[in-house]
Amino acid sequence: MPNSSDQRATSRAWYDAPVEEFISASGDTVIGRLTVNAGGDVVQTQVAAWREQIDVLRRALRGITGTVAFEFTIPRMGRRIDVVLLAGPVVFAIEFKVGSAQFDAAAVEQVWDYALDLKNFHEASHRADIVPVLVATEACSGPPLSLSRDPDGVYRPLCSTTAKLRQVIDAVLASKAGLETSALDFRTWLSAPYRPTPTIVEAARALYAQHSVDEIARHDAGAENLRVTSRHIEALVDEARRTRRKVICFVTGVPGAGKTLVGLNVATRRNDGDGTAPAVYLSGNGPLVAVLREALTRDEVARRRELGEKARKKHVGESVKAFIQNVHHFRDDAIAEATRPPAEHVAIFDEAQRAWTAEMTARFMRQKKGIDHFSQSEPEFLVSYMDRHDWAVVVCLVGGGQEINTGEAGIDAWLDAVQARFPGWDMHISSRLTDSEYAAGHALERARSRPRTSFDDCLHLAVSMRAFRAENVSSFVKALLDSDVPAARSAFSKFSERYPILRTRDLKAAKDWTRNRARGSERYGLLTSSKAQRLKPHAIDVRAAVDPIHWFLSGRDDTRSSFYLEDAATEFQVQGLELDWTCVAWDADLRVSGSGWSHHDFRGNRWTHVRSLENQRYLVNAYRVLLTRARQGMVIFVPPGNARDHTRPPEHYDAIDRYLETIGVPQL
């Protein structure tokens, strides 16, 4: 597409042009194109900021061959880079802080994140050098210029005054002189695939801000079914509404494949303000609900205040609470409103297999609600609540091998409930629900024989998006926990260079490695099993309360945050959430024995064998959760043990370490 002042910019940038054309164009022309592509009213402070950026860049870029792009979108983060400059073989991500005389840490982190986003998710940037530059327009001086390039080609952020910007650019380009590198072509670079893999918090923020799943999701063929699944569910909702029918569908997926993203996408698209088919996202995962609510509330307050509105956190929080609810509170509303239907026609149940059994629900109703003789399982009661409508859609997001607590009914409780009590409902079931890890059992066969049931391939998400550097991490973890050494070694060899997994017997070394791997706002944390009772000699006490909001959302200066690597989160706090880098502490609760795994619980002053097969499964699943939380890599700390402590004999830990070595995990 040729550049000319009467054409709209690319979809990724609001204005782009060769440097020479940009310099010769009038400021009003550039601002006019920016305003048109903004797609709405632009506040005067933004216009003034653009004008200053234009003036600074005109002075700094004279004589440079390249392309400049303003307001370059980073949809995964719901943000835009002020300016992207392609000059020679280098991509400069330039962030202006207009009116600021300081290079504050948050701004440095922001521009670093932009550079990392391009490096990780934009195909044409994988092999390019990316240089983040922060410009404080009122600063009189900045730190000494020092170029530091990480192995992947991302430079440590450079801070510059307006007067020194050209010097910064020249220094970077001069460092490339004589190297066998070719200049980047802007059109080729721009048209390359962009494959973002947002964290669940990033995805929720972007979707709540009315971005679509198409904007924030990857666009490679391997992850195409994320969009296919979302669109299929949308079509089911539209059809149910049009024909006044009732539908329940079951979506499966490997850990990190985007089931929650699909659910949030459906929920946000049904809460666009027209009120015709409102949806609610429901989860029994208390930490996940708390973190998402707080993140969305903070983000919405900040967005409204940027627009000049007087946004109150309490008021914004109430609207967020209506959109994301704890499933148990939703159930309690059904009890209070004995016959009235819920406000929402569409309900998305995340981790639906973790809904309560009839026994667990009856015990709760008797002890907490004073209701005797309650005979329904949680799935049956929740479907009956939605059944009060003339039309309704229930979306069950189903994880495999994710059950970690007693009283969880499994997915067969949903199938049996619809089969027994709601014959008029249509069932749309993922064709992969038959896989063993979903434990659907005989209920699936009974559902198959009913006339209103269909099995759909597009309701399964097969590719993990959490570990964007290595899509097969979940396969490796499955093989590791299945004691399948050949499969584990094979899977690990396919991604070990892109996604490091290391083991160590030194906790300090593990923490140092985790800290040193993180860049920008990349988050890291310490994880361990809720049964890891003998890590206290290493200052890891699972009985210490962890507030998931502070642990996942607070910054590096907050001792309660994951960044401090002091408070270890267990499988209960991190299920459904993720970090960039993790340090996983492995205790003697799950040990290696000659015949596979040996399962243990610490009681009093000694380890006891876990005899219950169900509790053994919960323990293995706890480690499945812990080992699949990291997006970019992890280190596994196996304690050395202590021969003088009968609760920590070295042989228990040595066997774990030898097993990890056997499957190929290198030592730190």
mmCIF file of N, CA and C in Angstrom, residues 284-350:
data_model
loop_
_atom_site.group_PDB
_atom_site.id
_atom_site.type_symbol
_atom_site.label_atom_id
_atom_site.label_comp_id
_atom_site.label_asym_id
_atom_site.label_seq_id
_atom_site.Cartn_x
_atom_site.Cartn_y
_atom_site.Cartn_z
ATOM 1 N N GLY A 284 -15.945 -21.259 40.180
ATOM 2 C CA GLY A 284 -15.830 -21.588 41.593
ATOM 3 C C GLY A 284 -14.423 -21.380 42.113
ATOM 4 N N ASN A 285 -13.543 -20.892 41.238
ATOM 5 C CA ASN A 285 -12.154 -20.631 41.593
ATOM 6 C C ASN A 285 -12.078 -19.235 42.212
ATOM 7 N N GLY A 286 -12.131 -19.175 43.543
ATOM 8 C CA GLY A 286 -12.170 -17.892 44.243
ATOM 9 C C GLY A 286 -11.006 -16.977 43.924
ATOM 10 N N PRO A 287 -9.745 -17.480 43.954
ATOM 11 C CA PRO A 287 -8.613 -16.601 43.615
ATOM 12 C C PRO A 287 -8.696 -16.035 42.208
ATOM 13 N N LEU A 288 -9.104 -16.851 41.237
ATOM 14 C CA LEU A 288 -9.219 -16.373 39.860
ATOM 15 C C LEU A 288 -10.251 -15.260 39.758
ATOM 16 N N VAL A 289 -11.417 -15.460 40.380
ATOM 17 C CA VAL A 289 -12.464 -14.440 40.347
ATOM 18 C C VAL A 289 -11.973 -13.144 40.999
ATOM 19 N N ALA A 290 -11.321 -13.261 42.147
ATOM 20 C CA ALA A 290 -10.842 -12.073 42.863
ATOM 21 C C ALA A 290 -9.812 -11.304 42.044
ATOM 22 N N VAL A 291 -8.863 -12.024 41.436
ATOM 23 C CA VAL A 291 -7.811 -11.369 40.655
ATOM 24 C C VAL A 291 -8.393 -10.704 39.411
ATOM 25 N N LEU A 292 -9.261 -11.401 38.695
ATOM 26 C CA LEU A 292 -9.844 -10.821 37.489
ATOM 27 C C LEU A 292 -10.691 -9.599 37.816
ATOM 28 N N ARG A 293 -11.491 -9.695 38.850
ATOM 29 C CA ARG A 293 -12.328 -8.547 39.233
ATOM 30 C C ARG A 293 -11.479 -7.330 39.570
ATOM 31 N N GLU A 294 -10.458 -7.532 40.386
ATOM 32 C CA GLU A 294 -9.620 -6.413 40.792
ATOM 33 C C GLU A 294 -8.872 -5.827 39.601
ATOM 34 N N ALA A 295 -8.348 -6.693 38.726
ATOM 35 C CA ALA A 295 -7.615 -6.212 37.554
ATOM 36 C C ALA A 295 -8.522 -5.407 36.631
ATOM 37 N N LEU A 296 -9.730 -5.903 36.381
ATOM 38 C CA LEU A 296 -10.656 -5.191 35.499
ATOM 39 C C LEU A 296 -11.103 -3.873 36.118
ATOM 40 N N THR A 297 -11.327 -3.881 37.423
ATOM 41 C CA THR A 297 -11.758 -2.652 38.095
ATOM 42 C C THR A 297 -10.664 -1.597 38.024
ATOM 43 N N ARG A 298 -9.440 -1.964 38.345
ATOM 44 C CA ARG A 298 -8.330 -1.011 38.281
ATOM 45 C C ARG A 298 -8.177 -0.466 36.866
ATOM 46 N N ASP A 299 -8.255 -1.362 35.887
ATOM 47 C CA ASP A 299 -8.053 -0.955 34.498
ATOM 48 C C ASP A 299 -9.161 -0.027 34.022
ATOM 49 N N GLU A 300 -10.393 -0.343 34.377
ATOM 50 C CA GLU A 300 -11.524 0.479 33.940
ATOM 51 C C GLU A 300 -11.494 1.842 34.612
ATOM 52 N N VAL A 301 -11.133 1.892 35.887
ATOM 53 C CA VAL A 301 -11.012 3.183 36.577
ATOM 54 C C VAL A 301 -9.954 4.047 35.905
ATOM 55 N N ALA A 302 -8.799 3.448 35.617
ATOM 56 C CA ALA A 302 -7.721 4.201 34.968
ATOM 57 C C ALA A 302 -8.132 4.677 33.590
ATOM 58 N N ARG A 303 -8.828 3.842 32.829
ATOM 59 C CA ARG A 303 -9.251 4.221 31.484
ATOM 60 C C ARG A 303 -10.238 5.384 31.533
ATOM 61 N N ARG A 304 -11.173 5.323 32.447
ATOM 62 C CA ARG A 304 -12.168 6.398 32.536
ATOM 63 C C ARG A 304 -11.529 7.703 32.998
ATOM 64 N N ARG A 305 -10.592 7.596 33.922
ATOM 65 C CA ARG A 305 -9.937 8.818 34.406
ATOM 66 C C ARG A 305 -9.083 9.453 33.313
ATOM 67 N N GLU A 306 -8.490 8.626 32.447
ATOM 68 C CA GLU A 306 -7.739 9.163 31.317
ATOM 69 C C GLU A 306 -8.653 9.944 30.378
ATOM 70 N N LEU A 307 -9.921 9.556 30.337
ATOM 71 C CA LEU A 307 -10.896 10.257 29.497
ATOM 72 C C LEU A 307 -11.518 11.452 30.208
ATOM 73 N N GLY A 308 -11.049 11.725 31.412
ATOM 74 C CA GLY A 308 -11.537 12.885 32.146
ATOM 75 C C GLY A 308 -12.766 12.620 32.992
ATOM 76 N N GLU A 309 -13.194 11.369 33.119
ATOM 77 C CA GLU A 309 -14.359 11.052 33.931
ATOM 78 C C GLU A 309 -13.962 10.921 35.401
ATOM 79 N N LYS A 310 -14.917 11.167 36.279
ATOM 80 C CA LYS A 310 -14.701 10.973 37.709
ATOM 81 C C LYS A 310 -15.159 9.567 38.077
ATOM 82 N N ALA A 311 -14.278 8.621 37.872
ATOM 83 C CA ALA A 311 -14.619 7.217 38.105
ATOM 84 C C ALA A 311 -14.306 6.821 39.531
ATOM 85 N N ARG A 312 -15.290 6.232 40.204
ATOM 86 C CA ARG A 312 -15.085 5.722 41.554
ATOM 87 C C ARG A 312 -14.901 4.210 41.492
ATOM 88 N N LYS A 313 -13.875 3.739 42.197
ATOM 89 C CA LYS A 313 -13.545 2.326 42.141
ATOM 90 C C LYS A 313 -14.710 1.460 42.614
ATOM 91 N N LYS A 314 -15.406 1.893 43.655
ATOM 92 C CA LYS A 314 -16.513 1.087 44.177
ATOM 93 C C LYS A 314 -17.611 0.938 43.141
ATOM 94 N N HIS A 315 -17.943 2.027 42.454
ATOM 95 C CA HIS A 315 -19.009 1.970 41.457
ATOM 96 C C HIS A 315 -18.603 1.092 40.278
ATOM 97 N N VAL A 316 -17.365 1.263 39.797
ATOM 98 C CA VAL A 316 -16.885 0.446 38.687
ATOM 99 C C VAL A 316 -16.840 -1.019 39.100
ATOM 100 N N GLY A 317 -16.409 -1.265 40.320
ATOM 101 C CA GLY A 317 -16.306 -2.632 40.805
ATOM 102 C C GLY A 317 -17.629 -3.365 40.821
ATOM 103 N N GLU A 318 -18.709 -2.653 41.075
ATOM 104 C CA GLU A 318 -20.027 -3.289 41.092
ATOM 105 C C GLU A 318 -20.404 -3.825 39.716
ATOM 106 N N SER A 319 -20.112 -3.054 38.663
ATOM 107 C CA SER A 319 -20.434 -3.522 37.313
ATOM 108 C C SER A 319 -19.560 -4.707 36.924
ATOM 109 N N VAL A 320 -18.316 -4.703 37.380
ATOM 110 C CA VAL A 320 -17.432 -5.832 37.099
ATOM 111 C C VAL A 320 -17.927 -7.085 37.813
ATOM 112 N N LYS A 321 -18.391 -6.911 39.048
ATOM 113 C CA LYS A 321 -18.895 -8.054 39.814
ATOM 114 C C LYS A 321 -20.083 -8.711 39.129
ATOM 115 N N ALA A 322 -20.913 -7.916 38.439
ATOM 116 C CA ALA A 322 -22.065 -8.479 37.744
ATOM 117 C C ALA A 322 -21.631 -9.313 36.539
ATOM 118 N N PHE A 323 -20.495 -8.992 35.986
ATOM 119 C CA PHE A 323 -19.987 -9.664 34.789
ATOM 120 C C PHE A 323 -19.222 -10.934 35.147
ATOM 121 N N ILE A 324 -18.396 -10.877 36.192
ATOM 122 C CA ILE A 324 -17.637 -12.038 36.662
ATOM 123 C C ILE A 324 -18.112 -12.378 38.065
ATOM 124 N N GLN A 325 -18.679 -13.559 38.223
ATOM 125 C CA GLN A 325 -19.261 -13.932 39.511
ATOM 126 C C GLN A 325 -18.697 -15.262 40.006
ATOM 127 N N ASN A 326 -18.657 -15.391 41.307
ATOM 128 C CA ASN A 326 -18.368 -16.675 41.909
ATOM 129 C C ASN A 326 -19.594 -17.568 41.730
ATOM 130 N N VAL A 327 -19.378 -18.765 41.238
ATOM 131 C CA VAL A 327 -20.502 -19.638 40.922
ATOM 132 C C VAL A 327 -21.348 -19.941 42.160
ATOM 133 N N HIS A 328 -20.723 -19.963 43.325
ATOM 134 C CA HIS A 328 -21.479 -20.272 44.533
ATOM 135 C C HIS A 328 -22.412 -19.123 44.909
ATOM 136 N N HIS A 329 -22.007 -17.887 44.630
ATOM 137 C CA HIS A 329 -22.899 -16.746 44.873
ATOM 138 C C HIS A 329 -24.064 -16.764 43.882
ATOM 139 N N PHE A 330 -23.772 -17.159 42.649
ATOM 140 C CA PHE A 330 -24.821 -17.291 41.635
ATOM 141 C C PHE A 330 -25.839 -18.338 42.084
ATOM 142 N N ARG A 331 -25.336 -19.438 42.631
ATOM 143 C CA ARG A 331 -26.210 -20.489 43.152
ATOM 144 C C ARG A 331 -27.063 -19.975 44.304
ATOM 145 N N ASP A 332 -26.451 -19.155 45.177
ATOM 146 C CA ASP A 332 -27.200 -18.621 46.315
ATOM 147 C C ASP A 332 -28.332 -17.706 45.860
ATOM 148 N N ASP A 333 -28.101 -16.967 44.768
ATOM 149 C CA ASP A 333 -29.175 -16.130 44.215
ATOM 150 C C ASP A 333 -30.338 -16.991 43.738
ATOM 151 N N ALA A 334 -30.011 -18.150 43.190
ATOM 152 C CA ALA A 334 -31.064 -19.051 42.724
ATOM 153 C C ALA A 334 -31.922 -19.538 43.883
ATOM 154 N N ILE A 335 -31.303 -19.705 45.039
ATOM 155 C CA ILE A 335 -32.050 -20.132 46.225
ATOM 156 C C ILE A 335 -32.955 -18.996 46.708
ATOM 157 N N ALA A 336 -32.404 -17.787 46.723
ATOM 158 C CA ALA A 336 -33.174 -16.639 47.213
ATOM 159 C C ALA A 336 -34.353 -16.330 46.306
ATOM 160 N N GLU A 337 -34.140 -16.503 44.990
ATOM 161 C CA GLU A 337 -35.212 -16.247 44.027
ATOM 162 C C GLU A 337 -35.785 -17.591 43.597
ATOM 163 N N ALA A 338 -36.768 -18.065 44.334
ATOM 164 C CA ALA A 338 -37.221 -19.449 44.180
ATOM 165 C C ALA A 338 -37.763 -19.773 42.789
ATOM 166 N N THR A 339 -38.358 -18.808 42.123
ATOM 167 C CA THR A 339 -38.955 -19.080 40.804
ATOM 168 C C THR A 339 -38.462 -18.140 39.715
ATOM 169 N N ARG A 340 -37.909 -17.000 40.086
ATOM 170 C CA ARG A 340 -37.492 -16.012 39.100
ATOM 171 C C ARG A 340 -36.218 -16.466 38.396
ATOM 172 N N PRO A 341 -36.110 -16.277 37.056
ATOM 173 C CA PRO A 341 -34.883 -16.647 36.347
ATOM 174 C C PRO A 341 -33.774 -15.641 36.619
ATOM 175 N N PRO A 342 -32.537 -16.001 36.339
ATOM 176 C CA PRO A 342 -31.438 -15.043 36.509
ATOM 177 C C PRO A 342 -31.528 -13.923 35.479
ATOM 178 N N ALA A 343 -30.779 -12.868 35.691
ATOM 179 C CA ALA A 343 -30.789 -11.746 34.749
ATOM 180 C C ALA A 343 -30.178 -12.148 33.413
ATOM 181 N N GLU A 344 -29.291 -13.141 33.448
ATOM 182 C CA GLU A 344 -28.548 -13.508 32.250
ATOM 183 C C GLU A 344 -29.177 -14.710 31.551
ATOM 184 N N HIS A 345 -29.181 -14.656 30.225
ATOM 185 C CA HIS A 345 -29.633 -15.796 29.430
ATOM 186 C C HIS A 345 -28.484 -16.739 29.082
ATOM 187 N N VAL A 346 -27.256 -16.267 29.216
ATOM 188 C CA VAL A 346 -26.082 -17.055 28.853
ATOM 189 C C VAL A 346 -25.178 -17.150 30.082
ATOM 190 N N ALA A 347 -24.837 -18.359 30.481
ATOM 191 C CA ALA A 347 -23.966 -18.580 31.635
ATOM 192 C C ALA A 347 -22.779 -19.433 31.219
ATOM 193 N N ILE A 348 -21.579 -18.916 31.486
ATOM 194 C CA ILE A 348 -20.349 -19.645 31.176
ATOM 195 C C ILE A 348 -19.750 -20.150 32.478
ATOM 196 N N PHE A 349 -19.648 -21.463 32.623
ATOM 197 C CA PHE A 349 -19.095 -22.070 33.831
ATOM 198 C C PHE A 349 -17.664 -22.521 33.557
ATOM 199 N N ASP A 350 -16.704 -21.827 34.128
ATOM 200 C CA ASP A 350 -15.307 -22.208 33.953
ATOM 201 C C ASP A 350 -14.969 -23.368 34.892
#
